[in-house]
């Protein structure tokens, strides 16, 4: 299951926490009691796992995630951005789409299909940095 939804202008940590909340809410509503939640923000993982105190703007959403996740058999882990390419593609796709859309692997947006296939065959993804041209 994958989903994408526009959440407006916010910080990257709030966006990550909002996505985590949407995911655990969906799992809870649909009877998925064994979950692995992977976030590419170590800070958000630490907040959810209670290792750090959330900033006041995030306290409500973090508490809600903890309450719902506490009812599930779950593992909450940090994963590097390179291992989260499908989520990154869906996040970019959702910028132009206002409604919440839930996808199976059969109907992913075109921008997420390539990363999904690489993830499926357990092919590593590498991040590369584009260098700006500098003129002397």
PDB file of C-alpha atoms in Angstrom:
ATOM      1  CA  UNK A   1       0.000   0.000   0.000  1.00  0.00           C
ATOM      2  CA  UNK A   2       1.211   3.462  -0.814  1.00  0.00           C
ATOM      3  CA  UNK A   3      -0.542   6.796  -0.551  1.00  0.00           C
ATOM      4  CA  UNK A   4      -0.035  10.400  -1.521  1.00  0.00           C
ATOM      5  CA  UNK A   5      -1.764  13.513  -0.290  1.00  0.00           C
ATOM      6  CA  UNK A   6      -1.001  17.198  -0.378  1.00  0.00           C
ATOM      7  CA  UNK A   7      -0.694  18.690   3.107  1.00  0.00           C
ATOM      8  CA  UNK A   8       0.109  22.253   2.115  1.00  0.00           C
ATOM      9  CA  UNK A   9       3.111  24.265   3.198  1.00  0.00           C
ATOM     10  CA  UNK A  10       4.822  22.889   6.271  1.00  0.00           C
ATOM     11  CA  UNK A  11       8.186  21.732   7.543  1.00  0.00           C
ATOM     12  CA  UNK A  12       9.740  18.497   6.332  1.00  0.00           C
ATOM     13  CA  UNK A  13       9.453  16.988   9.822  1.00  0.00           C
ATOM     14  CA  UNK A  14       5.756  17.877  10.074  1.00  0.00           C
ATOM     15  CA  UNK A  15       5.203  16.396   6.602  1.00  0.00           C
ATOM     16  CA  UNK A  16       6.979  13.196   7.646  1.00  0.00           C
ATOM     17  CA  UNK A  17       4.937  12.984  10.864  1.00  0.00           C
ATOM     18  CA  UNK A  18       1.695  13.656   8.941  1.00  0.00           C
ATOM     19  CA  UNK A  19       2.508  10.842   6.538  1.00  0.00           C
ATOM     20  CA  UNK A  20       3.306   8.513   9.444  1.00  0.00           C
ATOM     21  CA  UNK A  21      -0.016   9.406  11.085  1.00  0.00           C
ATOM     22  CA  UNK A  22      -1.961   8.805   7.870  1.00  0.00           C
ATOM     23  CA  UNK A  23      -0.230   5.438   7.490  1.00  0.00           C
ATOM     24  CA  UNK A  24      -0.894   4.174  11.019  1.00  0.00           C
ATOM     25  CA  UNK A  25      -4.499   5.443  10.887  1.00  0.00           C
ATOM     26  CA  UNK A  26      -5.068   3.574   7.621  1.00  0.00           C
ATOM     27  CA  UNK A  27      -3.511   0.403   9.034  1.00  0.00           C
ATOM     28  CA  UNK A  28      -5.609   0.620  12.193  1.00  0.00           C
ATOM     29  CA  UNK A  29      -8.873   1.188  10.242  1.00  0.00           C
ATOM     30  CA  UNK A  30      -8.146  -1.667   7.842  1.00  0.00           C
ATOM     31  CA  UNK A  31      -7.077  -4.296  10.358  1.00  0.00           C
ATOM     32  CA  UNK A  32      -3.370  -4.286   9.526  1.00  0.00           C
ATOM     33  CA  UNK A  33      -2.049  -5.035  12.980  1.00  0.00           C
ATOM     34  CA  UNK A  34       1.546  -5.971  12.099  1.00  0.00           C
ATOM     35  CA  UNK A  35       3.313  -2.982  10.589  1.00  0.00           C
ATOM     36  CA  UNK A  36       6.778  -1.676   9.872  1.00  0.00           C
ATOM     37  CA  UNK A  37       6.879   2.113   9.734  1.00  0.00           C
ATOM     38  CA  UNK A  38       9.966   3.484   8.003  1.00  0.00           C
ATOM     39  CA  UNK A  39      10.733   7.203   8.069  1.00  0.00           C
ATOM     40  CA  UNK A  40      13.679   8.933   6.481  1.00  0.00           C
ATOM     41  CA  UNK A  41      13.720  11.493   9.285  1.00  0.00           C
ATOM     42  CA  UNK A  42      15.689  10.226  12.268  1.00  0.00           C
ATOM     43  CA  UNK A  43      14.213  13.047  14.324  1.00  0.00           C
ATOM     44  CA  UNK A  44      10.623  11.938  13.633  1.00  0.00           C
ATOM     45  CA  UNK A  45      11.522   8.318  14.445  1.00  0.00           C
ATOM     46  CA  UNK A  46      13.068   9.448  17.746  1.00  0.00           C
ATOM     47  CA  UNK A  47       9.987  11.558  18.548  1.00  0.00           C
ATOM     48  CA  UNK A  48       7.593   8.672  17.848  1.00  0.00           C
ATOM     49  CA  UNK A  49       9.737   6.233  19.837  1.00  0.00           C
ATOM     50  CA  UNK A  50       9.809   8.662  22.786  1.00  0.00           C
ATOM     51  CA  UNK A  51      13.566   9.249  22.667  1.00  0.00           C
ATOM     52  CA  UNK A  52      13.119  12.997  22.207  1.00  0.00           C
ATOM     53  CA  UNK A  53      10.502  15.487  23.317  1.00  0.00           C
ATOM     54  CA  UNK A  54       8.509  16.860  20.375  1.00  0.00           C
ATOM     55  CA  UNK A  55       8.344  20.593  19.726  1.00  0.00           C
ATOM     56  CA  UNK A  56       4.991  22.026  20.814  1.00  0.00           C
ATOM     57  CA  UNK A  57       3.716  22.293  17.202  1.00  0.00           C
ATOM     58  CA  UNK A  58       4.212  18.536  16.746  1.00  0.00           C
ATOM     59  CA  UNK A  59       3.091  17.285  20.171  1.00  0.00           C
ATOM     60  CA  UNK A  60      -0.483  16.504  19.120  1.00  0.00           C
ATOM     61  CA  UNK A  61       0.406  14.601  15.970  1.00  0.00           C
ATOM     62  CA  UNK A  62       3.225  12.650  17.656  1.00  0.00           C
ATOM     63  CA  UNK A  63       0.957  11.729  20.579  1.00  0.00           C
ATOM     64  CA  UNK A  64      -1.735  10.530  18.130  1.00  0.00           C
ATOM     65  CA  UNK A  65       0.818   8.367  16.257  1.00  0.00           C
ATOM     66  CA  UNK A  66       2.037   6.912  19.554  1.00  0.00           C
ATOM     67  CA  UNK A  67      -1.536   6.154  20.699  1.00  0.00           C
ATOM     68  CA  UNK A  68      -2.496   4.362  17.486  1.00  0.00           C
ATOM     69  CA  UNK A  69       0.854   2.607  17.006  1.00  0.00           C
ATOM     70  CA  UNK A  70       0.707   1.474  20.637  1.00  0.00           C
ATOM     71  CA  UNK A  71      -2.312  -0.667  19.726  1.00  0.00           C
ATOM     72  CA  UNK A  72      -0.462  -2.370  16.862  1.00  0.00           C
ATOM     73  CA  UNK A  73       2.359  -4.874  16.640  1.00  0.00           C
ATOM     74  CA  UNK A  74       4.810  -2.464  15.096  1.00  0.00           C
ATOM     75  CA  UNK A  75       8.417  -1.641  14.410  1.00  0.00           C
ATOM     76  CA  UNK A  76       9.378   1.973  13.748  1.00  0.00           C
ATOM     77  CA  UNK A  77      12.713   2.481  12.028  1.00  0.00           C
ATOM     78  CA  UNK A  78      14.795   5.140  10.356  1.00  0.00           C
ATOM     79  CA  UNK A  79      15.748   4.463   6.760  1.00  0.00           C
ATOM     80  CA  UNK A  80      18.042   6.557   4.625  1.00  0.00           C
ATOM     81  CA  UNK A  81      16.521   8.653   1.887  1.00  0.00           C
ATOM     82  CA  UNK A  82      18.155   6.431  -0.725  1.00  0.00           C
ATOM     83  CA  UNK A  83      16.099   3.507   0.597  1.00  0.00           C
ATOM     84  CA  UNK A  84      12.908   5.557   0.460  1.00  0.00           C
ATOM     85  CA  UNK A  85      12.810   6.495  -3.232  1.00  0.00           C
ATOM     86  CA  UNK A  86       9.195   5.382  -3.766  1.00  0.00           C
ATOM     87  CA  UNK A  87       7.987   7.591  -0.906  1.00  0.00           C
ATOM     88  CA  UNK A  88      10.062  10.471  -2.268  1.00  0.00           C
ATOM     89  CA  UNK A  89       8.492  10.058  -5.741  1.00  0.00           C
ATOM     90  CA  UNK A  90       4.980   9.972  -4.224  1.00  0.00           C
ATOM     91  CA  UNK A  91       5.701  13.067  -2.121  1.00  0.00           C
ATOM     92  CA  UNK A  92       6.788  14.979  -5.222  1.00  0.00           C
ATOM     93  CA  UNK A  93       3.738  13.702  -7.127  1.00  0.00           C
ATOM     94  CA  UNK A  94       1.346  14.793  -4.367  1.00  0.00           C
ATOM     95  CA  UNK A  95       2.436  18.436  -4.641  1.00  0.00           C
ATOM     96  CA  UNK A  96       0.236  18.760  -7.739  1.00  0.00           C
ATOM     97  CA  UNK A  97      -2.641  16.603  -6.448  1.00  0.00           C
ATOM     98  CA  UNK A  98      -4.932  17.819  -3.678  1.00  0.00           C
ATOM     99  CA  UNK A  99      -6.863  14.656  -2.770  1.00  0.00           C
ATOM    100  CA  UNK A 100      -5.662  11.616  -0.841  1.00  0.00           C
ATOM    101  CA  UNK A 101      -4.933   8.759  -3.216  1.00  0.00           C
ATOM    102  CA  UNK A 102      -4.113   5.216  -2.173  1.00  0.00           C
ATOM    103  CA  UNK A 103      -2.148   3.042  -4.581  1.00  0.00           C
ATOM    104  CA  UNK A 104      -1.345  -0.605  -4.975  1.00  0.00           C
ATOM    105  CA  UNK A 105       1.836  -1.595  -6.776  1.00  0.00           C
ATOM    106  CA  UNK A 106      -0.250  -1.994  -9.956  1.00  0.00           C
ATOM    107  CA  UNK A 107      -1.361   1.619 -10.232  1.00  0.00           C
ATOM    108  CA  UNK A 108       1.537   3.749  -8.980  1.00  0.00           C
ATOM    109  CA  UNK A 109       2.205   7.068 -10.725  1.00  0.00           C
ATOM    110  CA  UNK A 110       4.778   6.789 -13.498  1.00  0.00           C
ATOM    111  CA  UNK A 111       7.370   8.656 -11.430  1.00  0.00           C
ATOM    112  CA  UNK A 112       7.197   5.963  -8.706  1.00  0.00           C
ATOM    113  CA  UNK A 113       7.231   2.858 -10.914  1.00  0.00           C
ATOM    114  CA  UNK A 114      10.993   2.822 -11.541  1.00  0.00           C
ATOM    115  CA  UNK A 115      11.945   3.251  -7.883  1.00  0.00           C
ATOM    116  CA  UNK A 116       9.338   0.632  -6.909  1.00  0.00           C
ATOM    117  CA  UNK A 117      10.770  -1.921  -9.351  1.00  0.00           C
ATOM    118  CA  UNK A 118      14.316  -1.311  -8.080  1.00  0.00           C
ATOM    119  CA  UNK A 119      13.089  -1.643  -4.499  1.00  0.00           C
ATOM    120  CA  UNK A 120      11.198  -4.840  -5.358  1.00  0.00           C
ATOM    121  CA  UNK A 121      14.323  -6.552  -6.706  1.00  0.00           C
ATOM    122  CA  UNK A 122      16.324  -5.152  -3.780  1.00  0.00           C
ATOM    123  CA  UNK A 123      18.580  -3.093  -6.016  1.00  0.00           C
ATOM    124  CA  UNK A 124      20.314  -0.342  -4.114  1.00  0.00           C
ATOM    125  CA  UNK A 125      19.575   3.252  -4.958  1.00  0.00           C
ATOM    126  CA  UNK A 126      22.254   5.886  -4.990  1.00  0.00           C
ATOM    127  CA  UNK A 127      21.857   9.590  -4.505  1.00  0.00           C
ATOM    128  CA  UNK A 128      23.919  11.771  -6.749  1.00  0.00           C
ATOM    129  CA  UNK A 129      24.588  15.436  -6.410  1.00  0.00           C
ATOM    130  CA  UNK A 130      24.515  17.672  -9.432  1.00  0.00           C
ATOM    131  CA  UNK A 131      27.361  20.108  -9.481  1.00  0.00           C
ATOM    132  CA  UNK A 132      26.791  23.637 -10.567  1.00  0.00           C
ATOM    133  CA  UNK A 133      28.909  24.890 -13.398  1.00  0.00           C
ATOM    134  CA  UNK A 134      31.415  27.374 -12.160  1.00  0.00           C
ATOM    135  CA  UNK A 135      33.186  29.706 -14.477  1.00  0.00           C
ATOM    136  CA  UNK A 136      36.552  31.185 -13.667  1.00  0.00           C
TER     137      UNK A 136
END
